Coordinates of C-alpha atoms in Angstrom, one line a residue:
X1 CA 19.2 -13.4 -11.0
X2 CA 18.0 -16.4 -9.0
X3 CA 21.1 -16.2 -6.8
X4 CA 20.4 -12.5 -6.1
X5 CA 16.7 -13.3 -5.2
X6 CA 17.8 -16.1 -2.8
X7 CA 20.4 -13.8 -1.2
X8 CA 17.8 -11.1 -0.7
X9 CA 15.4 -13.5 0.8
X10 CA 18.0 -14.9 3.2
X11 CA 18.8 -11.3 4.3
X12 CA 15.1 -10.7 4.8
X13 CA 14.9 -13.5 7.4
X14 CA 16.7 -11.6 10.2
X15 CA 14.9 -8.4 9.1
X16 CA 11.5 -10.1 9.6
X17 CA 12.7 -11.6 12.9
X18 CA 13.7 -8.1 14.3
X19 CA 10.5 -6.6 12.9
X20 CA 8.4 -9.3 14.7
X21 CA 10.1 -8.4 18.0
X22 CA 9.6 -4.7 17.5
X23 CA 5.9 -5.2 16.5
X24 CA 5.3 -7.5 19.5
X25 CA 6.8 -5.1 22.0
X26 CA 5.0 -2.1 20.5
X27 CA 1.7 -4.0 20.8
X28 CA 2.4 -4.9 24.4
X29 CA 3.3 -1.3 25.1
X30 CA -0.2 -0.2 24.1
X31 CA -2.4 0.7 27.2
X32 CA -4.6 -2.1 28.4
X33 CA -5.1 -5.5 26.8
X34 CA -7.9 -7.6 25.2
X35 CA -9.5 -8.1 28.7
X36 CA -9.4 -4.5 29.9
X37 CA -13.0 -3.9 28.8
X38 CA -14.2 -6.8 30.9
X39 CA -13.0 -5.4 34.2
X40 CA -16.2 -3.4 34.8
X41 CA -18.5 -6.1 33.3
X42 CA -21.2 -6.8 35.9
X43 CA -21.6 -10.4 34.6
X44 CA -18.0 -11.3 35.3
X45 CA -16.2 -11.2 38.7
X46 CA -12.7 -9.9 39.1
X47 CA -11.6 -13.5 39.9
X48 CA -13.1 -14.8 36.6
X49 CA -11.3 -12.1 34.6
X50 CA -8.0 -12.9 36.3
X51 CA -8.5 -16.6 35.7
X52 CA -9.1 -15.9 32.0
X53 CA -6.0 -13.7 31.9
X54 CA -3.9 -16.5 33.3
X55 CA -5.3 -19.1 31.0
X56 CA -4.5 -16.8 28.0
X57 CA -1.0 -16.2 29.3
X58 CA -1.5 -12.4 29.3
X59 CA 0.3 -12.0 32.6
X60 CA 3.4 -14.0 31.5
X61 CA 6.7 -12.2 30.9
X62 CA 6.9 -10.7 27.4
X63 CA 9.6 -13.0 26.2
X64 CA 7.5 -16.1 27.1
X65 CA 4.5 -14.6 25.3
X66 CA 6.8 -13.8 22.3
X67 CA 8.2 -17.3 22.2
X68 CA 4.7 -18.8 22.1
X69 CA 3.6 -16.3 19.5
X70 CA 6.6 -16.7 17.1
X71 CA 6.4 -20.5 17.3
X72 CA 2.8 -20.4 16.3
X73 CA 3.5 -17.8 13.6
X74 CA 6.2 -20.0 12.0
X75 CA 3.6 -22.7 11.7
X76 CA 1.1 -20.3 10.2
X77 CA -0.9 -20.0 13.4
X78 CA -1.2 -16.4 14.7
X79 CA -3.7 -17.4 17.3
X80 CA -7.4 -16.5 17.6
X81 CA -9.0 -13.1 17.4
X82 CA -10.3 -12.3 20.9
X83 CA -13.2 -10.1 19.7
X84 CA -14.3 -12.1 16.6
X85 CA -13.7 -15.6 18.0
X86 CA -12.1 -16.9 14.8
X87 CA -8.5 -17.8 13.8
X88 CA -6.4 -14.7 12.8
X89 CA -5.3 -16.4 9.5
X90 CA -8.9 -17.0 8.5
X91 CA -9.8 -13.4 9.4
X92 CA -7.0 -12.0 7.4
X93 CA -7.6 -14.4 4.6
X94 CA -11.2 -13.1 4.2
X95 CA -9.9 -9.5 4.0
X96 CA -6.6 -9.5 2.3
X97 CA -7.8 -9.9 -1.3
X98 CA -10.0 -6.8 -1.0
X99 CA -6.9 -4.8 0.0
X100 CA -4.8 -6.3 -2.8
X101 CA -7.4 -5.4 -5.4
X102 CA -7.8 -1.9 -4.0
X103 CA -4.1 -1.3 -4.1
X104 CA -3.6 -2.9 -7.5
X105 CA -6.5 -0.9 -9.0
X106 CA -5.2 2.3 -7.4
X107 CA -1.7 1.6 -8.8
X108 CA -3.0 1.2 -12.3
X109 CA -4.9 4.4 -12.1
X110 CA -1.9 6.3 -10.7
X111 CA 0.3 5.2 -13.6
X112 CA -2.4 5.6 -16.3
X113 CA -3.0 9.2 -15.2
X114 CA 0.4 10.1 -13.6
X115 CA 2.7 9.1 -16.4
X116 CA 1.0 11.1 -19.2
X117 CA 0.7 14.1 -17.0
X118 CA 4.3 13.9 -15.9
X119 CA 5.4 13.5 -19.6
X120 CA 3.3 16.4 -20.7
X121 CA 4.5 18.6 -17.8
X122 CA 8.2 17.8 -18.4
X123 CA 8.0 18.1 -22.2
X124 CA 6.3 21.5 -22.0
X125 CA 7.8 22.8 -18.8
X126 CA 7.5 26.5 -18.0
X127 CA 4.3 26.8 -20.1
X128 CA 0.7 27.4 -19.0
X129 CA -0.2 23.7 -19.1
X130 CA 2.8 22.8 -17.0
X131 CA 1.9 25.4 -14.4
X132 CA -1.7 24.0 -14.2
X133 CA -0.3 20.4 -13.7
X134 CA 2.3 21.4 -11.1
X135 CA -0.3 23.6 -9.4
X136 CA -2.5 20.5 -9.0
X137 CA 0.4 18.4 -7.7
X138 CA 1.2 21.1 -5.0
X139 CA -2.4 21.0 -3.9
X140 CA -2.2 17.2 -3.8
X141 CA 0.9 17.2 -1.7
X142 CA -0.7 19.6 0.8
X143 CA -4.0 17.7 1.0
X144 CA -4.2 14.8 3.5
X145 CA -5.5 11.6 2.0
X146 CA -8.3 11.1 4.6
X147 CA -9.6 14.7 4.0
X148 CA -9.7 14.2 0.2
X149 CA -11.4 10.7 0.7
X150 CA -14.0 12.3 2.9
X151 CA -14.7 14.9 0.2
X152 CA -15.0 12.3 -2.5
X153 CA -17.4 10.3 -0.3
X154 CA -19.5 13.3 0.4
X155 CA -19.7 14.6 -3.2
X156 CA -19.9 11.4 -5.2
X157 CA -21.4 9.1 -2.6
X158 CA -23.9 11.0 -0.6
X159 CA -24.7 14.1 -2.7
X160 CA -24.6 12.8 -6.3
X161 CA -25.1 9.2 -5.3
X162 CA -23.1 8.0 -8.3
X163 CA -21.2 5.3 -6.3
X164 CA -21.8 3.2 -3.2
X165 CA -20.7 4.6 0.1
X166 CA -19.6 1.4 1.7
X167 CA -18.9 -2.3 1.4
X168 CA -17.0 -4.2 -1.3
X169 CA -19.9 -5.9 -3.2
X170 CA -23.7 -5.6 -3.3
X171 CA -25.4 -8.1 -0.9
X172 CA -27.0 -11.2 -2.3
X173 CA -24.8 -11.7 -5.3
X174 CA -23.2 -15.1 -6.0
X175 CA -19.4 -15.1 -6.1
X176 CA -17.9 -15.8 -9.6
X177 CA -20.9 -14.4 -11.6
X178 CA -20.5 -11.4 -13.9
X179 CA -22.9 -9.4 -11.6
X180 CA -20.6 -10.1 -8.7
X181 CA -17.5 -9.1 -10.5
X182 CA -19.0 -5.9 -11.9
X183 CA -20.3 -5.1 -8.4
X184 CA -16.8 -5.5 -7.0
X185 CA -15.3 -3.2 -9.6
X186 CA -18.1 -0.7 -9.0
X187 CA -17.4 -0.6 -5.3
X188 CA -13.7 -0.1 -6.0
X189 CA -14.0 2.9 -8.2
X190 CA -14.6 5.7 -5.6
X191 CA -12.0 4.5 -3.0
X192 CA -9.3 3.8 -5.6
X193 CA -9.8 7.1 -7.4
X194 CA -9.5 8.8 -3.9
X195 CA -6.1 7.2 -3.5
X196 CA -5.0 7.6 -7.1
X197 CA -5.8 11.3 -7.4
X198 CA -3.6 12.1 -4.4
X199 CA -1.0 9.3 -5.0
X200 CA -0.2 10.4 -8.6
X201 CA 1.2 13.7 -7.5
X202 CA 4.6 12.1 -6.6
X203 CA 4.7 10.2 -9.9
X204 CA 4.0 13.4 -11.9
X205 CA 6.6 15.5 -10.1
X206 CA 9.2 12.8 -10.1
X207 CA 8.8 12.1 -13.8
X208 CA 8.7 15.8 -14.7
X209 CA 11.9 16.4 -12.9
X210 CA 13.6 13.4 -14.6
X211 CA 12.5 14.6 -18.0
X212 CA 13.7 18.2 -17.4
X213 CA 17.0 16.9 -16.0
X214 CA 17.6 14.4 -18.9
X215 CA 17.0 17.1 -21.5
X216 CA 20.1 18.9 -20.1
X217 CA 22.4 15.8 -20.3
X218 CA 25.4 15.8 -22.6
X219 CA 24.2 12.7 -24.7
X220 CA 21.0 14.6 -25.5
X221 CA 22.9 17.6 -26.6
X222 CA 25.2 15.4 -28.7
X223 CA 22.3 13.7 -30.4
X224 CA 20.7 17.0 -31.2
X225 CA 23.9 18.3 -32.7
X226 CA 24.1 15.3 -35.0
X227 CA 20.7 16.2 -36.5
X228 CA 18.4 13.8 -34.6
X229 CA 14.8 14.9 -35.0
X230 CA 13.2 16.2 -31.8
X231 CA 10.5 13.5 -31.9
X232 CA 13.0 10.7 -32.2
X233 CA 15.3 12.4 -29.6
X234 CA 12.5 12.7 -27.1
X235 CA 11.0 9.2 -27.6
X236 CA 14.3 7.2 -27.9
X237 CA 16.5 9.1 -25.5
X238 CA 14.8 11.4 -23.1
X239 CA 11.6 9.5 -22.3
X240 CA 13.2 6.1 -22.1
X241 CA 15.9 7.2 -19.6
X242 CA 13.3 9.2 -17.6
X243 CA 10.9 6.3 -17.2
X244 CA 13.5 3.9 -15.7
X245 CA 13.3 5.3 -12.1
X246 CA 9.5 5.2 -12.3
X247 CA 9.6 1.5 -13.2
X248 CA 12.0 0.8 -10.3
X249 CA 9.5 2.4 -7.9
X250 CA 6.7 0.1 -8.9
X251 CA 7.3 -2.4 -6.1
X252 CA 7.5 0.2 -3.4
X253 CA 4.4 1.9 -4.8
X254 CA 2.2 -1.1 -4.3
X255 CA 3.4 -1.7 -0.7
X256 CA 2.9 2.0 0.2
X257 CA -0.6 1.8 -1.2
X258 CA -1.3 -1.3 0.9
X259 CA -0.4 0.5 4.1
X260 CA -1.9 3.9 2.9
X261 CA -5.2 2.2 2.2
X262 CA -5.8 2.1 6.0
X263 CA -7.5 5.5 6.0
X264 CA -9.5 5.0 2.9
X265 CA -10.8 1.6 3.9
X266 CA -12.0 3.1 7.2
X267 CA -13.7 6.0 5.6
X268 CA -15.5 4.0 2.9
X269 CA -16.1 1.1 5.4
X270 CA -14.4 -1.1 2.8
X271 CA -13.8 -4.5 4.4
X272 CA -10.0 -4.8 3.9
X273 CA -6.9 -5.2 5.9
X274 CA -6.8 -1.5 6.8
X275 CA -10.2 -1.4 8.3
X276 CA -9.5 -4.6 10.2
X277 CA -6.3 -3.1 11.5
X278 CA -8.0 0.0 12.9
X279 CA -10.8 -2.0 14.4
X280 CA -8.3 -4.4 16.1
X281 CA -6.4 -1.4 17.6
X282 CA -9.6 0.0 19.0
X283 CA -10.6 -3.3 20.5
X284 CA -7.0 -4.1 21.6
X285 CA -7.1 -7.3 19.6
X286 CA -3.3 -7.7 19.7
X287 CA -3.1 -11.0 17.9
X288 CA -4.7 -9.4 14.8
X289 CA -2.7 -6.2 15.1
X290 CA 0.7 -8.0 15.3
X291 CA -0.1 -10.3 12.4
X292 CA -1.2 -7.4 10.1
X293 CA 1.8 -5.2 10.9
X294 CA 4.1 -8.1 10.4
X295 CA 2.4 -8.8 7.1
X296 CA 2.8 -5.2 6.0
X297 CA 6.5 -5.2 6.9
X298 CA 7.1 -8.4 4.9
X299 CA 5.3 -6.8 2.0
X300 CA 7.7 -3.8 2.1
X301 CA 10.7 -6.2 2.0
X302 CA 9.2 -8.1 -1.0
X303 CA 8.4 -4.7 -2.7
X304 CA 12.0 -3.7 -2.4
X305 CA 13.1 -6.9 -4.0
X306 CA 10.6 -6.5 -6.8
X307 CA 11.8 -3.0 -7.5
X308 CA 15.4 -4.2 -7.8
X309 CA 14.4 -6.9 -10.2
X310 CA 12.3 -4.5 -12.4
X311 CA 15.2 -2.0 -12.5
X312 CA 17.6 -4.7 -13.7
X313 CA 15.1 -5.6 -16.5
X314 CA 14.4 -2.1 -17.7
X315 CA 18.1 -1.0 -17.5
X316 CA 20.5 -3.4 -19.2
X317 CA 23.5 -1.6 -17.6
X318 CA 22.5 -3.1 -14.3
X319 CA 23.5 -6.7 -13.8
X320 CA 22.1 -8.7 -10.9
X321 CA 24.0 -11.9 -10.2

């Protein structure tokens, strides 16, 4: 197991290196730069802007800029945010846990709702209840997440006023107190349900298909011919084998939610990585953009490793050495 993890991490090193080059070049290909907005500033002359550009190294060739950036990144220094005047690592550190909690809370909701619905739909397929569940999943597949999040915000935030419409905690609370923790959870409910109610559609359909397919396997027919009761057959054979792929997707699920939370955080003005990412693109704060994209890419690599490990645990036929 440990040899496999070390091998995967060693393979991830060139992947992250190539990803960093791609991210850096894509950021540089964006129109303008961090100083573009200062060109028409009446308080700054063109010479002052050009001097600032040279001091920041913006006019250097891309490979020199990349070398300076990657050396700093390897030391944990992604530079400073041009717009917010703080270190990028400090800026990300103040936002990352909000995104982690949002993604984790959404993942828990997806599995708590998606697995029972998928089991129910697969067990009673081609019935009225199955058609209702699959009908909802078809609507969920066709509904963009940002549209659904806007509707949730409008109905439950502004019209009914059941939940807050922005922020991650009520102002004035002391971190670590029960009131602070409860306020954090309260602010998580609406954005996480917005993600989960759309995100569970894939889990439901995938689990439903696995259950229906497993019920047609030869080992299930053999067990039924030997007189195994339907309850035991379903719980010990069909359900156990159908849940294995769902468990393997857990690592990918979390990383997809981290990147997918970009829209939800922007809509709910939730101070996480997604909102910071969008703001940094709009202000051309390239040092923040490249650091966040690189972090997301690394999370996907770790998510794939986590899924492989989980699959080896839930399925004893797989041996990772």
